CSV table of C-alpha atoms in Angstrom, one decimal:
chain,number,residue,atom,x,y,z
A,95,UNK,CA,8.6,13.9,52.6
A,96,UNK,CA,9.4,10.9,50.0
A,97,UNK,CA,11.1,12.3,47.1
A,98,UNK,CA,12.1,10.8,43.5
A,99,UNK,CA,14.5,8.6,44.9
A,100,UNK,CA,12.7,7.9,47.9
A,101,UNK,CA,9.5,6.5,45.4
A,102,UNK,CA,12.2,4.7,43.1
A,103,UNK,CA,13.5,2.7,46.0
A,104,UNK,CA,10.2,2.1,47.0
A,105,UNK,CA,9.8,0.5,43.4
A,106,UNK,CA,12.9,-1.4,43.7
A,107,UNK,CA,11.6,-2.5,47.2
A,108,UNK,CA,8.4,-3.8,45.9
A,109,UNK,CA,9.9,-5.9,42.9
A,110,UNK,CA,12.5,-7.0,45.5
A,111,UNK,CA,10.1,-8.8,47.8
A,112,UNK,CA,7.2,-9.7,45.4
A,113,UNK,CA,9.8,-11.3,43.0
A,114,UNK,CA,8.2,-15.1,42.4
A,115,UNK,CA,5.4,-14.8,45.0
A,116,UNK,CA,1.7,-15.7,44.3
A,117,UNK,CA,-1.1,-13.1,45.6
A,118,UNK,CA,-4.5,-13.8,45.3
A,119,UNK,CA,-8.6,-12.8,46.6
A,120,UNK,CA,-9.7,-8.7,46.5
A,121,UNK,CA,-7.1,-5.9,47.3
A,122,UNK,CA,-8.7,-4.4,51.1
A,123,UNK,CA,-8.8,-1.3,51.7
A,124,UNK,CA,-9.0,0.6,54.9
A,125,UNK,CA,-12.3,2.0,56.7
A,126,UNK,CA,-9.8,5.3,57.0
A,127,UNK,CA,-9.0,6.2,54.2
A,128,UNK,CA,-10.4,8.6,51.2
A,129,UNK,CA,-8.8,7.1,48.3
A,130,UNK,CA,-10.6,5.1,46.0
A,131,UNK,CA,-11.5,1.1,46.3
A,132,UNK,CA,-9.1,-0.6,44.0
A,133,UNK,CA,-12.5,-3.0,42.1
A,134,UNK,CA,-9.6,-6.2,41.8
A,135,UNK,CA,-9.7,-9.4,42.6
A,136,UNK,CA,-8.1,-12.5,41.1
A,137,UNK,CA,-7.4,-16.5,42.0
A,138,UNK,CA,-3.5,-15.5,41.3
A,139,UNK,CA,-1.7,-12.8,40.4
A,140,UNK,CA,1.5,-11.2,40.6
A,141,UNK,CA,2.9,-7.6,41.8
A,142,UNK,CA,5.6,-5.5,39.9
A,143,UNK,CA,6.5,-1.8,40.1
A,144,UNK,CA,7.9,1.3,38.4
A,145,UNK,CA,8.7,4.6,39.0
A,146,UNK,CA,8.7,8.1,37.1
A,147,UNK,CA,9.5,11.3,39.6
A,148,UNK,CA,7.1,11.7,42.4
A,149,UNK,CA,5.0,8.8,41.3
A,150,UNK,CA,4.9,5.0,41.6
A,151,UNK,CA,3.0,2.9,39.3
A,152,UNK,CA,2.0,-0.7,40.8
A,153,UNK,CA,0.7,-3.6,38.4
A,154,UNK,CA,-1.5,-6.4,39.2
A,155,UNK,CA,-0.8,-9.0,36.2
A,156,UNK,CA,-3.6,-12.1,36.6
A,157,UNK,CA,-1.4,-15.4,35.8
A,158,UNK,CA,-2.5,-17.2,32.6
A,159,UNK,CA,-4.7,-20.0,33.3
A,160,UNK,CA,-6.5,-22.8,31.2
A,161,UNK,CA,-10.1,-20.7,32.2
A,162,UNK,CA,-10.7,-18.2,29.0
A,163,UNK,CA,-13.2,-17.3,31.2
A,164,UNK,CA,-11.5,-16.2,34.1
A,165,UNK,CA,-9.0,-14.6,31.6
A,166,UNK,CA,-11.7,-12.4,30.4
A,167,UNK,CA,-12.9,-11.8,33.2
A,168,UNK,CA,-10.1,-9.9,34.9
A,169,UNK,CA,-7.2,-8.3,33.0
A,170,UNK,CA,-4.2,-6.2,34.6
A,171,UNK,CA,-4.3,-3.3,36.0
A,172,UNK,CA,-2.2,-0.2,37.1
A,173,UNK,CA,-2.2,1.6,40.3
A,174,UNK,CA,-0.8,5.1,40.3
A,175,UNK,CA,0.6,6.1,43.9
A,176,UNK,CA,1.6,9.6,45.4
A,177,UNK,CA,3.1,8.9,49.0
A,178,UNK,CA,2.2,12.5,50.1
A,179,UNK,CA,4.2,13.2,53.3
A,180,UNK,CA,4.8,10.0,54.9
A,181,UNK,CA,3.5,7.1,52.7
A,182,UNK,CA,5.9,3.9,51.7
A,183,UNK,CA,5.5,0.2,51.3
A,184,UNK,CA,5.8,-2.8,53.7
A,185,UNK,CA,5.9,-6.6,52.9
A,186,UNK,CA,5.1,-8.2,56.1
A,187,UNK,CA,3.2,-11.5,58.0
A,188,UNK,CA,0.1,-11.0,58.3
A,189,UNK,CA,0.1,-10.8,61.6
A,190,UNK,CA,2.6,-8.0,61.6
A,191,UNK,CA,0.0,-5.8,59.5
A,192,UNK,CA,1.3,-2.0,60.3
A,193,UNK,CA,-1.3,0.0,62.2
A,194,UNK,CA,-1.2,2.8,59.2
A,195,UNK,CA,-1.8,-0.1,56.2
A,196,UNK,CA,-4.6,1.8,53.9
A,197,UNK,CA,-4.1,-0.9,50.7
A,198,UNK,CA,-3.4,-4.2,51.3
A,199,UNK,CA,-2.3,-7.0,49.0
A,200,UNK,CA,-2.6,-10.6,50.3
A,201,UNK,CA,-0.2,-13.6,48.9
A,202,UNK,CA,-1.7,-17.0,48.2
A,203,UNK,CA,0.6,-19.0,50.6
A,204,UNK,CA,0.5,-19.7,53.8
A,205,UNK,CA,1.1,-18.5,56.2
A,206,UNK,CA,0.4,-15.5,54.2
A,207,UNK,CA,1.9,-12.5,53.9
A,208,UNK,CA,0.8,-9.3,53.2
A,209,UNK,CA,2.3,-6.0,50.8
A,210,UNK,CA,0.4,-3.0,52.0
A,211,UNK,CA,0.6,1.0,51.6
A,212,UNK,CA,1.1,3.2,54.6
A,213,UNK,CA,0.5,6.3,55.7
A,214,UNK,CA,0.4,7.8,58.8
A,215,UNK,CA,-0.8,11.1,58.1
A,216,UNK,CA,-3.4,9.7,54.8
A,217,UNK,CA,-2.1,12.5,52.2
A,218,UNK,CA,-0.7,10.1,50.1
A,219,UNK,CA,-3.7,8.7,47.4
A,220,UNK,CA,-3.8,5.7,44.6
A,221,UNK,CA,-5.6,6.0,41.3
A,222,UNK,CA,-6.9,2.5,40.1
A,223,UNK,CA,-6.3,2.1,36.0
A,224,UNK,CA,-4.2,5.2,36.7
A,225,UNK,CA,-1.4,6.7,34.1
A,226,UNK,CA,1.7,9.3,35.0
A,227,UNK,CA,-0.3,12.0,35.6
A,228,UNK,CA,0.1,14.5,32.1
A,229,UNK,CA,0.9,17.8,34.0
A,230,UNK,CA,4.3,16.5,35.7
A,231,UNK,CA,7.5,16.8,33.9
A,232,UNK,CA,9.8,14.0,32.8
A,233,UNK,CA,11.9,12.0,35.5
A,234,UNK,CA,15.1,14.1,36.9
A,235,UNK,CA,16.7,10.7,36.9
A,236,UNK,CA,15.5,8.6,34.4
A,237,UNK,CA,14.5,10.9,31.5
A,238,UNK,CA,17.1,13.2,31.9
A,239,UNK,CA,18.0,14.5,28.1
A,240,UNK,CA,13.7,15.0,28.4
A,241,UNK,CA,14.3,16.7,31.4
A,242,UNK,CA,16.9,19.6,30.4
A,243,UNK,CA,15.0,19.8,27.2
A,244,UNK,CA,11.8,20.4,28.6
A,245,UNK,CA,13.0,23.0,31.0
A,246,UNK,CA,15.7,25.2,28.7
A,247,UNK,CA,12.7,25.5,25.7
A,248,UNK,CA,10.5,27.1,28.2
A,249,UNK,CA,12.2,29.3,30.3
A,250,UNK,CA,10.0,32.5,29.0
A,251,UNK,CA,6.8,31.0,30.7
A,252,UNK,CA,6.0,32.9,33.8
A,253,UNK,CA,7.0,29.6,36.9
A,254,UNK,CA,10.3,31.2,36.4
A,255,UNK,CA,9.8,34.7,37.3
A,256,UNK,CA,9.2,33.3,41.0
A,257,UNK,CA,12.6,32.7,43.1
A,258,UNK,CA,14.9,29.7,42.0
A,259,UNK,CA,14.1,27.5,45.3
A,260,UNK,CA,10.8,27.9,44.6
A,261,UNK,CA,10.7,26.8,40.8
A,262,UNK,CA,12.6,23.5,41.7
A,263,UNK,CA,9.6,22.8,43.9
A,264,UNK,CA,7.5,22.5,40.2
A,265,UNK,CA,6.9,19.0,38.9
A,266,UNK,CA,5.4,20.5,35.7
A,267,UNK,CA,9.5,21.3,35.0
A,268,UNK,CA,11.1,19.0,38.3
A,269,UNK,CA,9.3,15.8,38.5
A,270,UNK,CA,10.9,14.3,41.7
A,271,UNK,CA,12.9,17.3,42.9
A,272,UNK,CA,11.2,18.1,47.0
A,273,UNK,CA,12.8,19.9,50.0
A,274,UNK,CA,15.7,18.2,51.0
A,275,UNK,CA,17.1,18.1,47.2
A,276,UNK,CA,16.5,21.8,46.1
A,277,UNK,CA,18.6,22.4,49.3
A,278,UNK,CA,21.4,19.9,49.3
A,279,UNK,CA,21.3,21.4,45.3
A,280,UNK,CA,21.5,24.8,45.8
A,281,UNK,CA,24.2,24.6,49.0
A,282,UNK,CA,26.7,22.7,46.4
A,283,UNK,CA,26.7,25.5,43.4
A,284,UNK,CA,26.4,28.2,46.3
A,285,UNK,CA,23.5,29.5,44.7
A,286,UNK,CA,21.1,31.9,47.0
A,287,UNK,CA,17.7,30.2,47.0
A,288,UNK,CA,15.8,33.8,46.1
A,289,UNK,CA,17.2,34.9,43.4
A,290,UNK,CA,15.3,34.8,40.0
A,291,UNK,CA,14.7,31.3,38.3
A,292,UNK,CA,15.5,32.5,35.3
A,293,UNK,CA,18.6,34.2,35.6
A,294,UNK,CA,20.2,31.0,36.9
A,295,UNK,CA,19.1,28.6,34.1
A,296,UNK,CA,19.7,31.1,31.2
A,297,UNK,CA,23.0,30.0,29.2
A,298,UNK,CA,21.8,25.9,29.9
A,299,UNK,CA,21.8,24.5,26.7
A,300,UNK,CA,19.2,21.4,26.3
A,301,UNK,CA,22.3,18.9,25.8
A,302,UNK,CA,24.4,18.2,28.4
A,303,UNK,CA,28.1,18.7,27.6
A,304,UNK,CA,30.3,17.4,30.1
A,305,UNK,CA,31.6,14.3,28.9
A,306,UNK,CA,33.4,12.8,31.8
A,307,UNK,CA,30.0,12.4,33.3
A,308,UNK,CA,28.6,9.4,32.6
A,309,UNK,CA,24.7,8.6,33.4
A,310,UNK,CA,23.4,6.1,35.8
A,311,UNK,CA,21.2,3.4,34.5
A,312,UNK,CA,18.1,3.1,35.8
A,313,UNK,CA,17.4,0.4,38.6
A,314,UNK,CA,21.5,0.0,39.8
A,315,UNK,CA,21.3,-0.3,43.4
A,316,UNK,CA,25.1,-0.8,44.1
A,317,UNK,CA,25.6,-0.4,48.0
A,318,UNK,CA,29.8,-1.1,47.9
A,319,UNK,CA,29.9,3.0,46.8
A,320,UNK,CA,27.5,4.2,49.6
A,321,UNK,CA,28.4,7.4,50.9
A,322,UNK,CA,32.7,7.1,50.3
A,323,UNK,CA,31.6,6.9,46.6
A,324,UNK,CA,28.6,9.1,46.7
A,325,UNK,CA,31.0,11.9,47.9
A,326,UNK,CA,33.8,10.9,45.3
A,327,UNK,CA,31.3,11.4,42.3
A,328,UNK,CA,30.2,14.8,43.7
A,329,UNK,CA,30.2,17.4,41.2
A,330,UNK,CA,32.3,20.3,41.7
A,331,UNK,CA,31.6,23.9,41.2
A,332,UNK,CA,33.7,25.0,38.1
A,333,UNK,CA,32.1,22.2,36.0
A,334,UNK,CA,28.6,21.8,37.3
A,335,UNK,CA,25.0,23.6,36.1
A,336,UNK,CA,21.8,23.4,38.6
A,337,UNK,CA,20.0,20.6,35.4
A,338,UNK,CA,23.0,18.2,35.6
A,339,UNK,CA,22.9,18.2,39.6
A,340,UNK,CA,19.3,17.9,39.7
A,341,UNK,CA,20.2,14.9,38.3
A,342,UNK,CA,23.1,13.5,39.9
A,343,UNK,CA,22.3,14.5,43.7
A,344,UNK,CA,19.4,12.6,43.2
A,345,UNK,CA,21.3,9.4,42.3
A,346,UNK,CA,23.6,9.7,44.7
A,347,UNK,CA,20.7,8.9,47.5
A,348,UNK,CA,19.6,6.1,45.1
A,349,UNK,CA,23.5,4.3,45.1
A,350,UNK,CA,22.9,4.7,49.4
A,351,UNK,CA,20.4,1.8,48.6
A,352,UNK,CA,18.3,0.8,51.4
A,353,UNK,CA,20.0,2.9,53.8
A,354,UNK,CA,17.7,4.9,52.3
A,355,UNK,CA,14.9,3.3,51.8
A,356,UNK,CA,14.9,0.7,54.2
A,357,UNK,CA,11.3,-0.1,55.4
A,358,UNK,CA,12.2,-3.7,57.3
A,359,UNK,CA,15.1,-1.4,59.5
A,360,UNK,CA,14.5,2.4,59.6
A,361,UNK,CA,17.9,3.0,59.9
A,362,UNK,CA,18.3,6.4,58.0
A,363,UNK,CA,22.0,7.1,59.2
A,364,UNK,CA,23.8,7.0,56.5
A,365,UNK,CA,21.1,9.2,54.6
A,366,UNK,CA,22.0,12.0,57.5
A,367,UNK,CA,25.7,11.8,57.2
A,368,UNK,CA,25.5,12.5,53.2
A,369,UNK,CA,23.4,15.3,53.8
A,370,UNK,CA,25.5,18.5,53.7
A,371,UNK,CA,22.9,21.1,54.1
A,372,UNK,CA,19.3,20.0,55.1
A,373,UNK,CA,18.6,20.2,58.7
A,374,UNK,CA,21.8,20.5,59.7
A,375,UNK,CA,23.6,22.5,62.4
A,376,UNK,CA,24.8,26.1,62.0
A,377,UNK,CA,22.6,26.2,58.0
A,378,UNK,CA,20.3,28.8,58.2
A,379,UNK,CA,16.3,28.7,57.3
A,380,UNK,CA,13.3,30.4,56.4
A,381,UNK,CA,9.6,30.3,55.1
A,382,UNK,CA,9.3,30.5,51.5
A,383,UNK,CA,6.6,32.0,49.8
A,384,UNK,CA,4.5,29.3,49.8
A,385,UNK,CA,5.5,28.2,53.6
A,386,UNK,CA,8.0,25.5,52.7
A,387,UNK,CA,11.1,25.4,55.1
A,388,UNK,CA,14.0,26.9,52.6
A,389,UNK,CA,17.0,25.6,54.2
A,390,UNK,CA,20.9,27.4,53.2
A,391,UNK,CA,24.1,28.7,53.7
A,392,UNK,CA,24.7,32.7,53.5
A,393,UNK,CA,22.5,35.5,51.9
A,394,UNK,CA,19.3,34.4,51.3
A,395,UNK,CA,18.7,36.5,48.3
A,396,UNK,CA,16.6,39.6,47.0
A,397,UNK,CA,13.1,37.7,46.2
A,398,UNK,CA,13.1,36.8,50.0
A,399,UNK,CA,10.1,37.4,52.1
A,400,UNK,CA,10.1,40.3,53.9
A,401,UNK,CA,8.0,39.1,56.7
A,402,UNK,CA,9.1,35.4,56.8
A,403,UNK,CA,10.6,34.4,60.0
A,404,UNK,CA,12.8,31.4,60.4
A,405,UNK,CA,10.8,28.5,62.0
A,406,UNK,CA,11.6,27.0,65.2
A,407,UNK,CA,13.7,23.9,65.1
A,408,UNK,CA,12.7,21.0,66.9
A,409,UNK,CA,15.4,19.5,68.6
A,410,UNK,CA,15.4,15.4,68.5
A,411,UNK,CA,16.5,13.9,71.9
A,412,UNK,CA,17.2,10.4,72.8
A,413,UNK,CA,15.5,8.3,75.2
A,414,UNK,CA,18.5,7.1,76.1
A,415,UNK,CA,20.4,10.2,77.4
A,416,UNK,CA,18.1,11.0,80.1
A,417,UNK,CA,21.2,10.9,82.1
A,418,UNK,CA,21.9,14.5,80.9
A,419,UNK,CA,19.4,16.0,83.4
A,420,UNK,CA,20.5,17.3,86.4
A,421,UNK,CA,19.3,16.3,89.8
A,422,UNK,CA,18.1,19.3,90.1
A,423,UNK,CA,15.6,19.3,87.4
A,424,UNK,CA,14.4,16.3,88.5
A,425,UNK,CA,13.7,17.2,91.9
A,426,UNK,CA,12.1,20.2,90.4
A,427,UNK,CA,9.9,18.1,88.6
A,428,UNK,CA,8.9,16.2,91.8
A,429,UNK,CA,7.8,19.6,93.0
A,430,UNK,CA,5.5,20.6,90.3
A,431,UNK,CA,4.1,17.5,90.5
A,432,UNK,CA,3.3,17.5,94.2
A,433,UNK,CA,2.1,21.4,93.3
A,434,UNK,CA,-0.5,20.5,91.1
A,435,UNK,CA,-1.6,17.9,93.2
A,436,UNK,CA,-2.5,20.6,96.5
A,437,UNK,CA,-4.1,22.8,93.7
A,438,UNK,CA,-6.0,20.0,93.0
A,439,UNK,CA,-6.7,19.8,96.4
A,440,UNK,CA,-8.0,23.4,96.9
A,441,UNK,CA,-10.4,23.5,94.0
A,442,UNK,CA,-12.2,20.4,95.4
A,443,UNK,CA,-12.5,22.6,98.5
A,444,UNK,CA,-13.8,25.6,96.9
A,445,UNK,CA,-15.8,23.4,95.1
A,446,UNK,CA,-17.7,21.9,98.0
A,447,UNK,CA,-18.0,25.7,99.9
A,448,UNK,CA,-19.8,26.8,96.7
A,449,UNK,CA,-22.4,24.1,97.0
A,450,UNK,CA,-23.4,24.5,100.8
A,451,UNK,CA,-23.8,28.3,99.6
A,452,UNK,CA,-26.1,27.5,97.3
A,453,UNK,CA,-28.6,25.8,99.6
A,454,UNK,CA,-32.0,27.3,99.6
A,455,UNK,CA,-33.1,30.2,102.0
A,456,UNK,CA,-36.1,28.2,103.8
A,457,UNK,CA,-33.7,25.4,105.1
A,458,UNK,CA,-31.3,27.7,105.9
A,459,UNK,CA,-33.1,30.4,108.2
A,460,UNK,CA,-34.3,28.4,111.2
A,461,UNK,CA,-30.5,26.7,111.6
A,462,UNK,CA,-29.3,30.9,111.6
A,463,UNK,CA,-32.5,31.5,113.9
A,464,UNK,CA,-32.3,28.4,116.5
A,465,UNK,CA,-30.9,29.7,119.9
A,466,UNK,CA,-28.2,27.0,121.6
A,467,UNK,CA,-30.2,26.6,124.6
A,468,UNK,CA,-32.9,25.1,121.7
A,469,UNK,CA,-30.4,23.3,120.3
A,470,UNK,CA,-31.4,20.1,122.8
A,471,UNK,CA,-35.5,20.5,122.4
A,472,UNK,CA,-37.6,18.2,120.4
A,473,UNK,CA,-38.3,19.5,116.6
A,474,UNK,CA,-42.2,19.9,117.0
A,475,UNK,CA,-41.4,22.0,119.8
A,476,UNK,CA,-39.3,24.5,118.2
A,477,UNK,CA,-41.1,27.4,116.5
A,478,UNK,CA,-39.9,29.3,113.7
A,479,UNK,CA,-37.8,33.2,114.7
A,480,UNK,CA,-40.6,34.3,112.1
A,481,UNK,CA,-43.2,33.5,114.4
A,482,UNK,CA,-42.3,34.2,117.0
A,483,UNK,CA,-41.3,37.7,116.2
A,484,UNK,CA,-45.2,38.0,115.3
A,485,UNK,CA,-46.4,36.5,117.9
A,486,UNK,CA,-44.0,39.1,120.2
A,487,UNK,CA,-45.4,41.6,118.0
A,488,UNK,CA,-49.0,41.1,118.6
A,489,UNK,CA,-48.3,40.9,122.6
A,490,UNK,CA,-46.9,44.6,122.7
A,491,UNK,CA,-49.6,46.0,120.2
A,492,UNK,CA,-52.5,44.9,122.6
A,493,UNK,CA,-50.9,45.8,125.6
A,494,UNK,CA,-49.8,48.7,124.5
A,495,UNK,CA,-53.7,49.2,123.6
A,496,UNK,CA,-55.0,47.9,127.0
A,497,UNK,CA,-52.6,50.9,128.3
A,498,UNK,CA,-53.9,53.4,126.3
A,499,UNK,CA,-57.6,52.5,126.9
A,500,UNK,CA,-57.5,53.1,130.7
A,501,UNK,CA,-55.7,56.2,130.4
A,502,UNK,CA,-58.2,57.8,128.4
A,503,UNK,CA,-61.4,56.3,130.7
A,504,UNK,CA,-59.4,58.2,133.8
A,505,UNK,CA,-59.3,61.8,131.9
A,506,UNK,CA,-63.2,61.3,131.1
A,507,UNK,CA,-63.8,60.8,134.5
């Protein structure tokens, strides 16, 4: 899921490419989706971004023009996006479109190209003449002194009774903070992830005193310190507090650069290598409260769900290693197949028997009822075992009655 750095690299991304390009006509939307149609359309315009948390904030700025008309007409506007679970941005030809673009933008030369949202699974959303929406917290990255602040004065409210892995999840108090960073946070002050919010942060004090910590300004994108330096400005224990890495870890994915965030390649490597405790071999997991995937190392902690059980982990394989079967196996497979196939066989059988059962009675009876030495005779000819069993019937009754009238004419006599 794209966290806070994950949205301000998307940022970065879109004033990367849209930097001195023209767009122009209506922003399309797609028949799919349920967000909102974006009511914009100019002759010229250009495309800058920002970012705050879990939110990206897109502006459409008309360029001046001699027409007061047009001017009034159509003034800038901001776009608010939430990439949900898989949402991100893509600057392509427009022949390249990707298959899951919901909002496209369309540049003014040509051939033209095209900067569109997508999102394969659609529960990302955009708010047209949006703002930051008022109920998330200040930016873990950017707003930091706002950040500590906001979360030391309120530590009596009742989000941080519930189990610290869960209160990082909060953007009313971690705007930015998702599942991979309350892990990778938690593993590096070895800090159980259910144990009570509260008695973790009490003792923070709203300023940050460590001096030889120096904050990152907002927008550096330096790739020369990549993961060597990301691991050199790690934090260690003794001098550390869960605010000031909820800060730092953070940054440390934003100095990867576009490893990343890197929409042209998806090459997310280097992101795997920093990561020390998310999805990686021999860390254990389990369901939190609210079914999130609560990844760690150790005891899990005394809030921890009784019943939770530790969800199965999919294991990626490469196409390429298909050499790693045996023969066996794939001879095996062979079989199955061909199995399937007689069973397919059988039924089609069964199938047929069933339907010359189900033929009606009348047609059936005089093919039971013809004799083999009738087999030969002409149709008209053949009589039915019905009637001819009355027929035999009516023969012995009068006979029988022819019999018993002469013996009773003999005993008169």
């Amino acid at each position: 899921m794209p966290e806070g750095p994950e949205l301000h690299l998307a940022s970065l991304y879109i004033n990367k490419m849209c930097d001195g390009v023209v767009f122009a006509g209506p922003v399309r939307k797609s028949d799919v989706s349920k967000s909102p149609d974006v009511a914009f359309t100019c002759e010229a315009y250009r495309i800058s971004a920002a970012s705050r948390g879990k939110e990206v904030k897109v502006t459409l700025t008309p360029i001046k023009s001699d027409d007061t008309k047009a001017k009034e007409a159509q003034q800038p506007m901001d776009i608010v996006f939430r990439f949900g679970m898989s949402g991100f941005f893509r600057f392509t030809a427009e022949d390249d479109l990707p298959k899951h673009a919901h909002l496209c933008f369309y540049s003014k030369e040509k051939p033209g190209r095209v900067l569109s949202y997508v999102d394969a699974r659609r529960f990302g959303s955009w708010q047209p003449n949006g703002t930051w929406q008022p109920d998330r917290g200040p930016c873990i990255m950017f707003e930091y002194n706002s950040f500590r602040e906001n979360v030391v004065s309120h530590l009596s409210d009742r989000a941080f009774d519930r189990p610290i892995c869960e209160v990082l999840l909060n953007q009313k108090y971690f705007n930015g903070i998702g599942n991979y960073l309350r892990a990778e946070i938690l593993y590096r002050l070895n800090i159980p992830p259910f144990v009570p919010a509260r008695a973790v942060l009490e003792g923070l004090e709203s300023d940050d005193v460590c001096e030889d910590k120096k904050p990152v300004k907002k927008g550096i994108h330096n790739k020369e310190k990549s993961v060597k330096g990301s691991k050199k400005n790690r934090v260690e224990e003794e001098t550390a507090d869960l605010l000031r890495l909820c800060h730092t870890v953070p940054l440390e994915v934003v100095n990867l650069g576009g490893k990343g965030y890197d929409p042209e390649k998806m090459d997310y490597s280097d992101f795997q290598a920093w990561l020390q405790c998310y999805y990686v071999d021999g860390m254990k997991s389990i369901r939190d409260h609210n079914g999130r995937t609560m990844w760690f190392k150790g005891d899990a902690g005394p809030m921890a769900p009784k019943d939770s059980k530790s969800p199965k982990v999919k294991k990626r394989t490469n196409k390429d290693a298909d050499h790693d079967y045996t023969h066996k196996k794939k001879v095996s497979r062979k079989q199955n197949s061909e199995s399937t196939v007689k069973k397919e066989a059988v039924k089609k059988q069964t199938k047929a028997a069933k339907k010359e059962r189900n033929v009606p009675q009348e047609k059936a009876r005089p093919r039971r009822a013809m004799k083999s030495s009738d087999a030969n005779t002409p149709q008209h000819q053949q009589k039915s075992a019905a009637r001819r069993r009355t027929e035999n019937n009516a023969e012995l009754a009068a006979g029988f009655q022819r019999r018993s009238g002469r013996l009773t004419r003999q005993n008169v006599k």
